[in-house]
Short mmCIF file of C-alpha atoms in Angstrom, two decimals:
data_model
loop_
_atom_site.label_atom_id
_atom_site.label_comp_id
_atom_site.label_asym_id
_atom_site.label_seq_id
_atom_site.Cartn_x
_atom_site.Cartn_y
_atom_site.Cartn_z
CA UNK A 86 0.00 0.00 0.00
CA UNK A 87 1.16 3.51 -0.81
CA UNK A 88 2.60 5.41 2.15
CA UNK A 89 2.21 9.16 2.45
CA UNK A 90 5.08 11.39 3.52
CA UNK A 91 4.56 13.46 6.73
CA UNK A 92 4.02 16.58 4.56
CA UNK A 93 1.45 14.78 2.40
CA UNK A 94 -0.29 13.45 5.51
CA UNK A 95 -0.42 16.95 7.03
CA UNK A 96 -1.77 18.41 3.78
CA UNK A 97 -4.37 15.62 3.53
CA UNK A 98 -5.49 16.18 7.12
CA UNK A 99 -5.74 19.94 6.59
CA UNK A 100 -7.87 19.35 3.50
CA UNK A 101 -10.10 16.90 5.38
CA UNK A 102 -10.48 19.38 8.22
CA UNK A 103 -11.41 22.17 5.82
CA UNK A 104 -13.98 19.93 4.13
CA UNK A 105 -15.45 18.87 7.48
CA UNK A 106 -15.83 22.55 8.44
CA UNK A 107 -17.66 23.34 5.20
CA UNK A 108 -20.00 20.37 5.69
CA UNK A 109 -20.63 21.39 9.30
CA UNK A 110 -21.33 24.99 8.25
CA UNK A 111 -23.90 23.76 5.70
CA UNK A 112 -25.51 21.48 8.31
CA UNK A 113 -25.74 24.33 10.83
CA UNK A 114 -27.21 26.62 8.15
CA UNK A 115 -29.89 24.02 7.29
CA UNK A 116 -30.78 23.55 10.96
CA UNK A 117 -30.98 27.33 11.48
CA UNK A 118 -33.16 27.64 8.35
CA UNK A 119 -35.50 24.92 9.66
CA UNK A 120 -35.62 26.67 13.03
CA UNK A 121 -36.61 29.92 11.33
CA UNK A 122 -39.20 28.01 9.29
CA UNK A 123 -40.67 26.53 12.51
CA UNK A 124 -40.89 29.97 14.09
CA UNK A 125 -42.45 31.56 10.97
CA UNK A 126 -44.92 28.69 10.61
CA UNK A 127 -45.93 29.08 14.24
CA UNK A 128 -46.23 32.85 13.85
CA UNK A 129 -48.49 32.51 10.81
CA UNK A 130 -50.65 29.92 12.58
CA UNK A 131 -51.01 32.28 15.54
CA UNK A 132 -52.03 35.13 13.21
CA UNK A 133 -54.61 32.90 11.56
CA UNK A 134 -56.03 31.84 14.93
CA UNK A 135 -56.18 35.48 16.02
CA UNK A 136 -58.02 36.54 12.85
CA UNK A 137 -60.50 33.66 13.26
CA UNK A 138 -61.18 34.76 16.83
CA UNK A 139 -61.61 38.35 15.70
CA UNK A 140 -64.30 37.44 13.15
CA UNK A 141 -66.37 34.63 14.75
CA UNK A 142 -69.36 35.13 12.38
CA UNK A 143 -67.35 33.92 9.40
CA UNK A 144 -68.02 30.35 10.41
CA UNK A 145 -71.80 30.76 10.07
CA UNK B 201 7.62 47.96 33.41
CA UNK B 202 7.87 44.26 34.17
CA UNK B 203 4.92 44.34 36.59
CA UNK B 204 2.19 45.46 34.12
CA UNK B 205 3.56 43.12 31.42
CA UNK B 206 3.35 40.19 33.79
CA UNK B 207 -0.18 41.15 34.77
CA UNK B 208 -1.18 41.42 31.11
CA UNK B 209 0.32 38.03 30.29
CA UNK B 210 -1.39 36.51 33.34
CA UNK B 211 -4.69 38.07 32.30
CA UNK B 212 -4.34 36.67 28.77
CA UNK B 213 -3.45 33.23 30.11
CA UNK B 214 -6.43 33.32 32.48
CA UNK B 215 -8.75 34.21 29.62
CA UNK B 216 -7.30 31.43 27.50
CA UNK B 217 -7.81 28.97 30.37
CA UNK B 218 -11.44 30.05 30.74
CA UNK B 219 -12.12 29.78 27.00
CA UNK B 220 -10.47 26.34 27.02
CA UNK B 221 -12.69 25.27 29.89
CA UNK B 222 -15.84 26.48 28.13
CA UNK B 223 -14.79 24.57 25.01
CA UNK B 224 -14.37 21.42 27.13
CA UNK B 225 -17.86 21.76 28.60
CA UNK B 226 -19.30 22.33 25.12
CA UNK B 227 -17.47 19.18 23.95
CA UNK B 228 -19.09 17.25 26.81
CA UNK B 229 -22.48 18.03 25.31
CA UNK B 230 -21.49 16.30 22.01
CA UNK B 231 -22.40 19.23 19.71
CA UNK B 232 -22.32 17.18 16.49
CA UNK B 233 -24.76 14.60 17.84
CA UNK B 234 -26.81 17.46 19.26
CA UNK B 235 -27.02 19.03 15.79
CA UNK B 236 -28.50 15.86 14.27
CA UNK B 237 -30.88 15.45 17.22
CA UNK B 238 -32.07 19.08 16.93
CA UNK B 239 -32.45 18.66 13.18
CA UNK B 240 -34.67 15.56 13.47
CA UNK B 241 -36.60 17.17 16.35
CA UNK B 242 -37.25 20.24 14.19
CA UNK B 243 -38.43 17.98 11.39
CA UNK B 244 -40.89 16.35 13.81
CA UNK B 245 -42.20 19.81 14.75
CA UNK B 246 -42.54 20.85 11.11
CA UNK B 247 -44.12 17.59 9.92
CA UNK B 248 -46.80 17.69 12.62
CA UNK B 249 -50.23 18.72 11.30
CA UNK B 250 -50.47 21.72 13.64
CA UNK B 251 -48.12 24.63 14.32
CA UNK B 252 -47.47 25.88 17.83
CA UNK B 253 -46.65 29.39 19.02
CA UNK B 254 -43.13 30.34 17.84
CA UNK B 255 -41.90 30.97 21.38
CA UNK B 256 -43.14 27.54 22.55
CA UNK B 257 -41.51 25.94 19.48
CA UNK B 258 -38.20 27.63 20.33
CA UNK B 259 -38.43 26.32 23.91
CA UNK B 260 -39.16 22.79 22.62
CA UNK B 261 -36.08 22.87 20.36
CA UNK B 262 -33.95 24.26 23.19
CA UNK B 263 -35.14 21.46 25.52
CA UNK B 264 -34.39 18.76 22.93
CA UNK B 265 -30.85 20.14 22.49
CA UNK B 266 -30.26 20.51 26.23
CA UNK B 267 -31.48 17.01 27.03
CA UNK B 268 -29.38 15.43 24.27
CA UNK B 269 -26.35 17.35 25.53
CA UNK B 270 -26.98 16.23 29.11
CA UNK B 271 -27.30 12.59 28.08
CA UNK B 272 -24.06 12.92 26.10
CA UNK B 273 -22.25 14.34 29.15
CA UNK B 274 -23.44 11.49 31.42
CA UNK B 275 -22.42 8.99 28.72
CA UNK B 276 -18.92 10.49 28.64
CA UNK B 277 -18.63 10.21 32.45
CA UNK B 278 -19.72 6.57 32.46
CA UNK B 279 -17.38 5.64 29.59
CA UNK B 280 -14.39 7.79 30.55
CA UNK B 281 -12.13 4.83 31.39
CA UNK B 282 -12.88 3.10 28.10
CA UNK B 283 -12.68 6.38 26.17
CA UNK B 284 -9.10 6.72 27.43
CA UNK B 285 -8.23 3.42 25.71
CA UNK B 286 -9.64 4.39 22.32
CA UNK B 287 -7.79 6.54 19.80
CA UNK B 288 -11.06 8.06 18.61
CA UNK B 289 -12.12 9.26 22.07
CA UNK B 290 -9.00 9.64 24.17
CA UNK B 291 -8.79 13.38 23.42
CA UNK B 292 -12.17 14.01 25.12
CA UNK B 293 -12.16 16.34 28.16
CA UNK B 294 -12.65 13.58 30.78
CA UNK B 295 -9.90 11.13 29.72
CA UNK B 296 -7.58 14.12 29.27
CA UNK B 297 -8.38 15.26 32.82
CA UNK B 298 -9.51 18.71 31.73
CA UNK B 299 -12.92 18.33 33.40
CA UNK B 300 -13.68 16.50 36.68
CA UNK B 301 -16.09 13.56 36.42
CA UNK B 302 -18.34 14.95 39.18
CA UNK B 303 -18.63 18.30 37.39
CA UNK B 304 -19.52 16.59 34.12
CA UNK B 305 -22.07 14.35 35.85
CA UNK B 306 -23.60 17.38 37.57
CA UNK B 307 -23.85 19.22 34.27
CA UNK B 308 -25.44 16.21 32.57
CA UNK B 309 -28.04 15.61 35.28
CA UNK B 310 -28.86 19.32 35.47
CA UNK B 311 -29.35 19.54 31.68
CA UNK B 312 -31.66 16.50 31.60
CA UNK B 313 -33.66 17.58 34.66
CA UNK B 314 -33.99 21.22 33.61
CA UNK B 315 -34.95 20.40 30.02
CA UNK B 316 -37.58 17.86 31.13
CA UNK B 317 -39.12 20.28 33.62
CA UNK B 318 -39.11 23.16 31.13
CA UNK B 319 -40.61 21.02 28.37
CA UNK B 320 -43.38 19.84 30.73
CA UNK B 321 -44.22 23.28 32.08
CA UNK B 322 -43.90 25.27 28.85
CA UNK B 323 -44.87 22.78 26.13
CA UNK B 324 -46.67 19.62 27.30
CA UNK B 325 -46.03 16.66 29.56
CA UNK B 326 -46.15 14.00 26.82
CA UNK B 327 -43.20 15.69 25.08
CA UNK B 328 -41.46 15.99 28.47
CA UNK B 329 -42.03 12.30 29.22
CA UNK B 330 -40.61 11.28 25.83
CA UNK B 331 -37.65 13.62 26.35
CA UNK B 332 -36.88 12.06 29.74
CA UNK B 333 -37.43 8.55 28.34
CA UNK B 334 -34.93 9.18 25.52
CA UNK B 335 -32.23 10.45 27.90
CA UNK B 336 -32.80 7.68 30.46
CA UNK B 337 -32.90 5.01 27.73
CA UNK B 338 -29.59 6.30 26.34
CA UNK B 339 -27.94 6.28 29.78
CA UNK B 340 -29.35 3.16 31.46
CA UNK B 341 -30.37 0.84 28.63
CA UNK B 342 -27.71 1.71 26.03
CA UNK B 343 -24.63 3.00 27.92
CA UNK B 344 -24.82 0.96 31.13
CA UNK B 345 -26.69 -2.21 30.14
CA UNK B 346 -26.34 -3.01 26.45
CA UNK B 347 -23.14 -1.40 25.16
CA UNK B 348 -20.66 -3.37 27.31
CA UNK B 349 -22.64 -6.64 27.04
CA UNK B 350 -24.02 -7.41 23.58
CA UNK B 351 -23.11 -6.88 19.93
CA UNK B 352 -26.76 -5.92 19.39
CA UNK B 353 -26.14 -2.86 21.60
CA UNK B 354 -26.70 -0.28 18.92
CA UNK B 355 -29.71 -2.06 17.41
CA UNK B 356 -31.78 -1.73 20.61
CA UNK B 357 -29.86 1.28 21.93
CA UNK B 358 -30.48 3.06 18.65
CA UNK B 359 -34.02 3.70 19.88
CA UNK B 360 -32.63 6.52 22.05
CA UNK B 361 -31.55 8.46 18.97
CA UNK B 362 -34.87 7.79 17.26
CA UNK B 363 -36.95 9.69 19.83
CA UNK B 364 -36.34 13.35 18.72
CA UNK B 365 -38.82 13.53 15.78
CA UNK B 366 -41.45 11.90 18.01
CA UNK B 367 -40.70 14.49 20.70
CA UNK B 368 -41.04 17.31 18.16
CA UNK B 369 -44.32 15.84 16.93
CA UNK B 370 -45.64 15.42 20.50
CA UNK B 371 -44.56 18.99 21.34
CA UNK B 372 -46.67 20.30 18.45
CA UNK B 373 -49.74 18.09 18.75
CA UNK B 374 -49.78 16.83 22.35
CA UNK B 375 -50.23 13.25 21.16
CA UNK B 376 -48.54 10.55 19.06
CA UNK B 377 -49.69 9.11 15.77
CA UNK B 378 -48.74 6.48 13.20
CA UNK B 379 -46.72 9.10 11.27
CA UNK B 380 -44.63 10.03 14.32
CA UNK B 381 -43.95 6.33 15.02
CA UNK B 382 -42.83 5.99 11.39
CA UNK B 383 -40.27 8.78 11.85
CA UNK B 384 -39.02 6.88 14.91
CA UNK B 385 -38.74 3.64 12.93
CA UNK B 386 -36.76 5.27 10.09
CA UNK B 387 -34.02 6.41 12.49
CA UNK B 388 -34.22 3.11 14.39
CA UNK B 389 -33.50 1.05 11.24
CA UNK B 390 -30.95 3.59 9.96
CA UNK B 391 -28.80 3.38 13.11
CA UNK B 392 -27.32 -0.15 12.65
CA UNK B 393 -25.79 0.34 9.17
CA UNK B 394 -24.64 3.83 10.19
CA UNK B 395 -22.97 2.71 13.39
CA UNK B 396 -21.58 -0.57 12.08
CA UNK B 397 -19.86 1.30 9.25
CA UNK B 398 -18.06 3.28 11.96
CA UNK B 399 -17.32 0.21 14.06
CA UNK B 400 -15.86 -1.57 11.02
CA UNK B 401 -13.04 0.93 10.62
CA UNK B 402 -12.79 1.59 14.36
CA UNK B 403 -12.90 -2.14 15.14
CA UNK B 404 -9.47 -2.29 16.76
CA UNK B 405 -10.31 0.73 18.86
CA UNK B 406 -13.48 -0.90 20.18
CA UNK B 407 -11.65 -4.20 20.77
CA UNK B 408 -8.98 -2.37 22.77
CA UNK B 409 -11.65 -0.85 25.01
CA UNK B 410 -13.49 -4.17 25.37
CA UNK B 411 -16.75 -3.13 23.72
CA UNK B 412 -18.39 -6.18 22.06
CA UNK B 413 -19.25 -4.38 18.82
CA UNK B 414 -20.52 -6.65 16.05
CA UNK B 415 -17.30 -6.60 13.91
CA UNK B 416 -15.27 -7.45 17.04
CA UNK B 417 -17.50 -10.34 18.17
CA UNK B 418 -19.03 -11.76 14.98
CA UNK B 419 -16.44 -10.69 12.42
CA UNK B 420 -16.48 -8.36 9.46
CA UNK B 421 -18.32 -10.62 7.02
CA UNK B 422 -21.29 -11.07 9.33
CA UNK B 423 -21.35 -7.33 10.10
CA UNK B 424 -21.37 -6.44 6.42
CA UNK B 425 -24.26 -8.85 5.84
CA UNK B 426 -26.25 -7.31 8.72
CA UNK B 427 -25.53 -3.83 7.34
CA UNK B 428 -26.92 -4.91 3.99
CA UNK B 429 -30.08 -6.36 5.58
CA UNK B 430 -30.86 -3.16 7.51
CA UNK B 431 -30.07 -1.01 4.47
CA UNK B 432 -32.52 -3.05 2.36
CA UNK B 433 -35.17 -2.84 5.11
CA UNK B 434 -34.86 0.95 5.06
CA UNK B 435 -35.86 1.11 1.40
CA UNK B 436 -39.56 0.17 1.80
CA UNK B 437 -39.80 1.80 5.23
CA UNK B 438 -38.72 5.23 3.99
CA UNK B 439 -41.31 5.08 1.19
CA UNK B 440 -44.23 4.60 3.61
CA UNK B 441 -44.58 8.39 4.38
CA UNK B 442 -45.76 8.88 0.81
CA UNK B 443 -48.27 6.01 1.09
CA UNK B 444 -49.86 7.35 4.28
CA UNK B 445 -50.14 10.87 2.88
CA UNK B 446 -47.46 12.48 5.02
CA UNK B 447 -45.34 13.42 1.99
CA UNK B 448 -45.75 13.76 -1.77
CA UNK B 449 -44.17 12.54 -4.99
CA UNK B 450 -40.98 14.59 -4.80
CA UNK B 451 -40.08 12.92 -1.52
CA UNK B 452 -41.00 9.52 -2.96
CA UNK B 453 -38.62 9.88 -5.92
CA UNK B 454 -35.89 11.45 -3.77
CA UNK B 455 -36.16 8.66 -1.18
CA UNK B 456 -35.80 5.99 -3.89
CA UNK B 457 -32.62 7.64 -5.22
CA UNK B 458 -31.16 8.13 -1.73
CA UNK B 459 -31.94 4.52 -0.82
CA UNK B 460 -30.43 3.13 -4.01
CA UNK B 461 -27.22 5.07 -3.29
CA UNK B 462 -27.29 3.72 0.27
CA UNK B 463 -27.60 0.16 -1.08
CA UNK B 464 -24.69 0.84 -3.46
CA UNK B 465 -22.61 2.04 -0.50
CA UNK B 466 -23.51 -1.11 1.44
CA UNK B 467 -22.63 -3.25 -1.61
CA UNK B 468 -19.23 -1.59 -1.86
CA UNK B 469 -18.59 -2.36 1.81
CA UNK B 470 -19.74 -5.96 1.21
CA UNK B 471 -17.43 -6.41 -1.82
CA UNK B 472 -14.44 -4.75 -0.13
CA UNK B 473 -13.03 -8.04 1.16
CA UNK B 474 -9.49 -6.79 1.67
CA UNK B 475 -10.70 -3.61 3.36
CA UNK B 476 -8.63 -1.71 0.85
CA UNK B 477 -7.28 1.76 1.63
CA UNK B 478 -7.93 1.53 5.34
CA UNK B 479 -11.65 0.71 5.14
CA UNK B 480 -12.33 3.45 2.60
CA UNK B 481 -15.71 1.94 1.64
CA UNK B 482 -16.85 1.78 5.29
CA UNK B 483 -15.73 5.37 5.90
CA UNK B 484 -17.61 6.48 2.81
CA UNK B 485 -20.72 4.61 3.91
CA UNK B 486 -20.54 6.23 7.36
CA UNK B 487 -20.30 9.69 5.80
CA UNK B 488 -23.07 8.93 3.31
CA UNK B 489 -25.35 7.55 6.04
CA UNK B 490 -25.35 10.95 7.78
CA UNK B 491 -26.07 12.73 4.49
CA UNK B 492 -28.81 10.15 3.77
CA UNK B 493 -30.70 10.75 7.02
CA UNK B 494 -30.29 14.49 6.68
CA UNK B 495 -31.73 14.44 3.15
CA UNK B 496 -34.56 11.99 3.93
CA UNK B 497 -35.88 14.26 6.70
CA UNK B 498 -35.22 17.46 4.76
CA UNK B 499 -37.14 16.09 1.76
CA UNK B 500 -40.02 15.11 4.04
CA UNK B 501 -40.25 18.66 5.37
CA UNK B 502 -39.96 20.25 1.93
CA UNK B 503 -42.51 17.91 0.36
CA UNK B 504 -44.97 17.72 3.22
CA UNK B 505 -48.33 16.87 1.70
#
């Protein structure tokens, strides 16, 4: 099996680390986006409930 | 002149020590695992048929994260001696002696207790009960009972990691349904191939610590076969959300593609008899398994029927 020199190993590890950081940043961004989506969805639902309460005759 | 310089250096060193300590405590909470747990919990909240007040939703997500972190800290305390023997874990704060075991245990218990109480008082008690059950299952059933005793440890213990979408669903609706149980089952059946891919290339590490992981006890061939079985079982299971009306066609097509790629990854692990390039196929499958779960849940949210 091919053996990497210490410099090649260090460069490979640095590249792996950089890639892991990018992946982690994307994952965090997705989770934050979903969190915002949850909050917005909840906010809209609250608004809808409030408007339904404000106009009770609409259901007749 | 020397006096103020010394004070400045001391001040800098003190600040560095504090930031180091904070980093250690954050590490105790297993932030990467926490991220996946929060993600699946959020998906449970979003897939539920009703939306809750944004502030209550934020509290629910905070509680899920805090409880997962607490369970992770207690797990690290209980496994600190074995962690010290493994290359993968020996740099953790407890084996390195950077955090005292009692402090870590205190932090863990506080996080679990506080998150359960907050979830119960602010959200609902079903979500709180599930949150406590997940943490206690992870600590007592997985960490203490199963992990040191049986190669099926992560099959049954995997249930602990499958709770978050159910908790999110329960937080939103106040009850459980077939769809929430399905979300649980998807993570439950995903855990074995995910974890066994890791334990294939970390086999020697686990053997050194005395954990009876499947590749250590039953061998690599048997492990690879089990991985393939669970990967194939996931295929029909992940398509069920479209059949029960939880998701639409986009998810259905996406899930088929993701599953086929997962099967290909499992096949590559199966065919890699010489474990070429330091278990490259198993490492790739481990990485892909995380991407797979992430995408399956993301697609469900985006294509919610």
